Amino acid sequence: GRSRGIISALICLLIVFLAANLLRLVPYGGLRNTLFIAPAIWLSYGVIVEQYRKVIKRRRLRVPVVTVLILLPLLPFLFSLPGFYSDRVSAVDLKRLEVLIEEYRPDTLIMAEASYDPFRMILQRHPEFQSRVLERNGINLTSFFEFSDSRWGRYPLPVPGENILALDFYLSYNSRCEGPGITNDHPDLTELAGPGWIIEPLIEQPGKNCTVRQHQSIYYPPNSFFVYHLRPAVPPEPRTDFYESE
């Protein structure tokens, strides 16, 4: 009857969508790309639950079974909820970062564009770090792509300053810790800065997701913590223009 018609329509919708994906007409994967089929998925599940309710004749058995079926989609979230968030936040240690800033006295704290936004959110939660550490020391906080939007994808990019600390939540400076799921989508510090810089590792703490091999768009958990010191490979020549000639 009506239920079979609904099921048929929903199944046809999913089949059409998957077929279009196989033909590379629409992308599959990621909440943004599949959001529009969410009603079809949930309605399909609701129809299945309703069919189970009709099959089970005894009321005492029917109520707990239907309740379990309704709660069943929540189980993956309940089991993964703590890890879901802990694996998707940065493992940055602001105290260790502050110690390095006090030690190296950088003029710039720079990071790749993918790490820049998470760090800005961290500063919103810890505004005292920005005022007490960054602003007090006159540190320029920026990302590579802020300086060269027109050169997106063409490296190296210009690095402002001569005494730099680089922060990253995704990649080690030479990608030696990460799998292709990340390296295929994010340039490392060596590629961004180019050969004109000496890169000294200060903190290298790979995250739980670093070896991921499957491409996941923007959903990489930024849970690594890397800090590097950059200095020019060739020291700048001392200025002489301020000496007065005799």
Tab-separated table of C-alpha atoms in Angstrom:
chain	number	residue	atom	x	y	z
A	1	GLY	CA	0.000	0.000	0.000
A	2	ARG	CA	1.113	3.517	0.877
A	3	SER	CA	4.142	2.327	2.880
A	4	ARG	CA	5.473	0.297	-0.037
A	5	GLY	CA	5.091	3.303	-2.305
A	6	ILE	CA	7.035	5.494	0.108
A	7	ILE	CA	9.774	2.882	0.439
A	8	SER	CA	10.005	2.504	-3.338
A	9	ALA	CA	10.255	6.255	-3.849
A	10	LEU	CA	12.952	6.622	-1.203
A	11	ILE	CA	14.977	3.693	-2.525
A	12	CYS	CA	14.739	5.070	-6.058
A	13	LEU	CA	16.006	8.446	-4.850
A	14	LEU	CA	19.012	6.841	-3.173
A	15	ILE	CA	19.749	4.673	-6.220
A	16	VAL	CA	19.640	7.690	-8.520
A	17	PHE	CA	21.959	9.603	-6.225
A	18	LEU	CA	24.479	6.743	-5.961
A	19	ALA	CA	24.360	6.199	-9.728
A	20	ALA	CA	25.058	9.886	-10.306
A	21	ASN	CA	27.980	9.586	-7.944
A	22	LEU	CA	29.411	6.612	-9.857
A	23	LEU	CA	29.153	8.699	-13.023
A	24	ARG	CA	30.924	11.555	-11.169
A	25	LEU	CA	28.007	13.883	-11.660
A	26	VAL	CA	27.617	14.616	-7.955
A	27	PRO	CA	30.080	14.153	-5.074
A	28	TYR	CA	29.393	11.677	-2.298
A	29	GLY	CA	30.678	12.038	1.246
A	30	GLY	CA	30.719	14.819	3.775
A	31	LEU	CA	27.719	16.423	5.425
A	32	ARG	CA	27.602	19.327	2.995
A	33	ASN	CA	27.347	17.085	-0.054
A	34	THR	CA	24.779	14.614	1.290
A	35	LEU	CA	22.607	16.837	3.448
A	36	PHE	CA	19.777	16.892	0.940
A	37	ILE	CA	19.329	13.097	1.074
A	38	ALA	CA	19.165	13.056	4.892
A	39	PRO	CA	15.314	13.247	4.858
A	40	ALA	CA	15.210	10.254	2.532
A	41	ILE	CA	17.481	8.253	4.815
A	42	TRP	CA	15.535	9.091	7.969
A	43	LEU	CA	12.149	8.529	6.366
A	44	SER	CA	13.346	5.165	5.080
A	45	TYR	CA	14.413	4.202	8.563
A	46	GLY	CA	11.086	5.400	9.979
A	47	VAL	CA	9.161	3.271	7.496
A	48	ILE	CA	11.269	0.243	8.455
A	49	VAL	CA	10.533	0.823	12.133
A	50	GLU	CA	6.829	1.071	11.332
A	51	GLN	CA	6.943	-2.251	9.475
A	52	TYR	CA	8.575	-3.925	12.474
A	53	ARG	CA	5.867	-2.474	14.695
A	54	LYS	CA	3.167	-4.063	12.550
A	55	VAL	CA	4.889	-7.448	12.429
A	56	ILE	CA	5.270	-7.698	16.211
A	57	LYS	CA	1.813	-8.536	17.563
A	58	ARG	CA	2.369	-8.479	21.313
A	59	ARG	CA	2.209	-4.988	22.754
A	60	ARG	CA	4.578	-5.767	25.621
A	61	LEU	CA	7.218	-6.819	23.121
A	62	ARG	CA	6.369	-4.231	20.480
A	63	VAL	CA	6.957	-1.141	22.634
A	64	PRO	CA	10.532	-2.004	23.804
A	65	VAL	CA	11.561	-3.248	20.327
A	66	VAL	CA	10.332	-0.083	18.596
A	67	THR	CA	11.975	2.036	21.311
A	68	VAL	CA	15.297	0.276	20.712
A	69	LEU	CA	14.972	0.748	16.957
A	70	ILE	CA	14.265	4.459	17.409
A	71	LEU	CA	17.271	4.921	19.712
A	72	LEU	CA	19.556	2.706	17.610
A	73	PRO	CA	20.763	5.530	15.279
A	74	LEU	CA	21.982	7.420	18.357
A	75	LEU	CA	24.283	4.632	19.556
A	76	PRO	CA	27.240	5.457	17.266
A	77	PHE	CA	27.181	9.049	18.489
A	78	LEU	CA	26.927	8.011	22.137
A	79	PHE	CA	29.934	5.700	21.834
A	80	SER	CA	32.064	8.073	19.765
A	81	LEU	CA	31.033	11.388	21.314
A	82	PRO	CA	33.983	11.827	23.724
A	83	GLY	CA	36.559	10.775	21.153
A	84	PHE	CA	34.813	12.664	18.381
A	85	TYR	CA	35.540	15.992	20.026
A	86	SER	CA	38.871	15.142	21.665
A	87	ASP	CA	40.259	13.978	18.320
A	88	ARG	CA	39.072	17.092	16.526
A	89	VAL	CA	40.563	19.798	18.669
A	90	SER	CA	44.141	20.946	18.670
A	91	ALA	CA	46.560	19.482	21.169
A	92	VAL	CA	48.296	22.865	21.364
A	93	ASP	CA	49.924	23.559	24.730
A	94	LEU	CA	49.770	27.322	25.173
A	95	LYS	CA	52.147	27.214	28.129
A	96	ARG	CA	54.854	25.481	26.074
A	97	LEU	CA	54.208	27.875	23.212
A	98	GLU	CA	54.582	30.823	25.578
A	99	VAL	CA	57.914	29.463	26.837
A	100	LEU	CA	59.194	29.198	23.255
A	101	ILE	CA	58.040	32.718	22.454
A	102	GLU	CA	59.847	34.065	25.513
A	103	GLU	CA	62.982	32.147	24.539
A	104	TYR	CA	63.150	32.919	20.800
A	105	ARG	CA	61.491	36.367	20.810
A	106	PRO	CA	60.034	35.962	17.279
A	107	ASP	CA	58.746	38.902	15.307
A	108	THR	CA	56.115	36.713	13.600
A	109	LEU	CA	54.007	33.697	14.517
A	110	ILE	CA	52.918	32.217	11.221
A	111	MET	CA	50.942	29.152	10.222
A	112	ALA	CA	49.316	27.588	7.205
A	113	GLU	CA	45.824	28.775	6.355
A	114	ALA	CA	44.297	25.475	7.543
A	115	SER	CA	45.787	25.968	11.030
A	116	TYR	CA	45.131	29.692	11.217
A	117	ASP	CA	41.361	29.497	11.767
A	118	PRO	CA	41.552	26.848	14.541
A	119	PHE	CA	44.181	28.939	16.325
A	120	ARG	CA	42.009	32.041	16.104
A	121	MET	CA	39.219	30.088	17.776
A	122	ILE	CA	41.644	28.999	20.487
A	123	LEU	CA	42.508	32.652	21.091
A	124	GLN	CA	38.823	33.467	21.458
A	125	ARG	CA	38.690	30.939	24.266
A	126	HIS	CA	41.983	32.148	25.775
A	127	PRO	CA	42.104	35.905	25.103
A	128	GLU	CA	44.676	36.330	27.876
A	129	PHE	CA	47.246	34.532	25.701
A	130	GLN	CA	46.793	37.068	22.913
A	131	SER	CA	47.068	40.059	25.237
A	132	ARG	CA	49.724	38.754	27.633
A	133	VAL	CA	51.962	36.956	25.150
A	134	LEU	CA	51.354	38.043	21.547
A	135	GLU	CA	50.459	41.704	21.949
A	136	ARG	CA	52.870	42.336	24.817
A	137	ASN	CA	55.766	40.993	22.760
A	138	GLY	CA	54.644	42.756	19.585
A	139	ILE	CA	54.286	39.511	17.658
A	140	ASN	CA	52.700	39.604	14.219
A	141	LEU	CA	50.134	36.781	14.014
A	142	THR	CA	49.366	35.790	10.456
A	143	SER	CA	49.037	32.980	7.923
A	144	PHE	CA	50.878	32.354	4.676
A	145	PHE	CA	47.840	32.883	2.453
A	146	GLU	CA	47.008	36.224	4.029
A	147	PHE	CA	50.145	37.566	2.408
A	148	SER	CA	49.656	36.004	-0.997
A	149	ASP	CA	46.078	35.104	-1.877
A	150	SER	CA	46.861	35.623	-5.557
A	151	ARG	CA	49.530	32.901	-5.451
A	152	TRP	CA	47.303	30.154	-4.092
A	153	GLY	CA	48.895	26.798	-4.893
A	154	ARG	CA	52.194	28.323	-6.116
A	155	TYR	CA	54.984	27.931	-3.595
A	156	PRO	CA	57.078	29.092	-1.877
A	157	LEU	CA	55.147	31.981	-0.373
A	158	PRO	CA	56.693	35.102	1.155
A	159	VAL	CA	57.519	34.874	4.856
A	160	PRO	CA	57.407	38.210	6.738
A	161	GLY	CA	60.233	38.865	9.149
A	162	GLU	CA	63.548	37.187	9.879
A	163	ASN	CA	62.916	35.482	13.215
A	164	ILE	CA	59.845	33.282	12.801
A	165	LEU	CA	57.942	30.708	14.816
A	166	ALA	CA	55.710	28.492	12.684
A	167	LEU	CA	52.755	26.661	14.222
A	168	ASP	CA	50.855	23.819	12.575
A	169	PHE	CA	48.030	21.511	13.678
A	170	TYR	CA	48.108	19.189	10.656
A	171	LEU	CA	51.550	18.590	9.176
A	172	SER	CA	55.133	18.171	10.267
A	173	TYR	CA	57.500	20.446	8.382
A	174	ASN	CA	58.484	17.739	5.859
A	175	SER	CA	55.340	15.549	6.008
A	176	ARG	CA	57.277	12.601	7.372
A	177	CYS	CA	54.640	11.836	10.043
A	178	GLU	CA	51.509	12.009	7.897
A	179	GLY	CA	49.680	9.782	5.444
A	180	PRO	CA	48.515	10.751	1.944
A	181	GLY	CA	45.039	11.589	3.216
A	182	ILE	CA	46.529	14.778	4.649
A	183	THR	CA	49.598	15.370	2.486
A	184	ASN	CA	47.534	15.290	-0.719
A	185	ASP	CA	45.455	18.204	0.523
A	186	HIS	CA	47.800	20.333	2.657
A	187	PRO	CA	51.272	21.712	1.770
A	188	ASP	CA	53.894	21.299	4.475
A	189	LEU	CA	56.081	24.048	5.896
A	190	THR	CA	59.064	23.161	3.700
A	191	GLU	CA	56.933	23.650	0.596
A	192	LEU	CA	55.279	26.819	1.875
A	193	ALA	CA	58.447	28.583	2.986
A	194	GLY	CA	60.836	27.286	0.324
A	195	PRO	CA	64.585	26.623	0.441
A	196	GLY	CA	65.529	30.071	1.730
A	197	TRP	CA	64.860	29.125	5.357
A	198	ILE	CA	66.485	26.903	7.954
A	199	ILE	CA	63.738	25.047	9.817
A	200	GLU	CA	64.494	23.945	13.362
A	201	PRO	CA	61.988	21.561	15.004
A	202	LEU	CA	61.010	22.706	18.502
A	203	ILE	CA	57.886	20.650	19.228
A	204	GLU	CA	56.677	17.694	17.162
A	205	GLN	CA	53.603	16.001	18.582
A	206	PRO	CA	51.690	14.099	15.852
A	207	GLY	CA	47.950	13.686	16.353
A	208	LYS	CA	45.916	10.496	16.330
A	209	ASN	CA	44.777	11.084	12.764
A	210	CYS	CA	48.167	11.817	11.219
A	211	THR	CA	48.475	8.540	9.282
A	212	VAL	CA	45.037	8.771	7.677
A	213	ARG	CA	45.143	7.583	4.078
A	214	GLN	CA	41.617	8.471	2.937
A	215	HIS	CA	40.868	11.947	1.653
A	216	GLN	CA	38.330	13.637	3.960
A	217	SER	CA	38.022	17.178	2.631
A	218	ILE	CA	37.912	19.735	5.467
A	219	TYR	CA	37.135	17.179	8.159
A	220	TYR	CA	40.668	16.333	9.207
A	221	PRO	CA	40.882	16.499	12.978
A	222	PRO	CA	43.512	19.205	13.593
A	223	ASN	CA	44.915	17.429	16.649
A	224	SER	CA	48.651	17.557	15.963
A	225	PHE	CA	50.957	20.127	17.534
A	226	PHE	CA	54.066	21.254	15.675
A	227	VAL	CA	56.219	24.315	16.358
A	228	TYR	CA	59.254	25.274	14.276
A	229	HIS	CA	61.807	28.060	14.326
A	230	LEU	CA	62.594	29.634	10.965
A	231	ARG	CA	65.625	31.742	10.226
A	232	PRO	CA	67.054	32.810	6.843
A	233	ALA	CA	69.449	30.342	5.272
A	234	VAL	CA	71.692	33.279	4.382
A	235	PRO	CA	71.875	35.902	7.168
A	236	PRO	CA	70.984	39.396	5.955
A	237	GLU	CA	73.878	41.753	5.403
A	238	PRO	CA	74.314	44.380	8.116
A	239	ARG	CA	72.990	47.818	7.263
A	240	THR	CA	75.500	50.558	6.700
A	241	ASP	CA	73.269	53.323	5.426
A	242	PHE	CA	72.890	54.854	8.874
A	243	TYR	CA	76.647	55.566	9.212
A	244	GLU	CA	77.658	59.094	8.396
A	245	SER	CA	80.472	59.429	5.917
A	246	GLU	CA	83.493	61.387	7.090
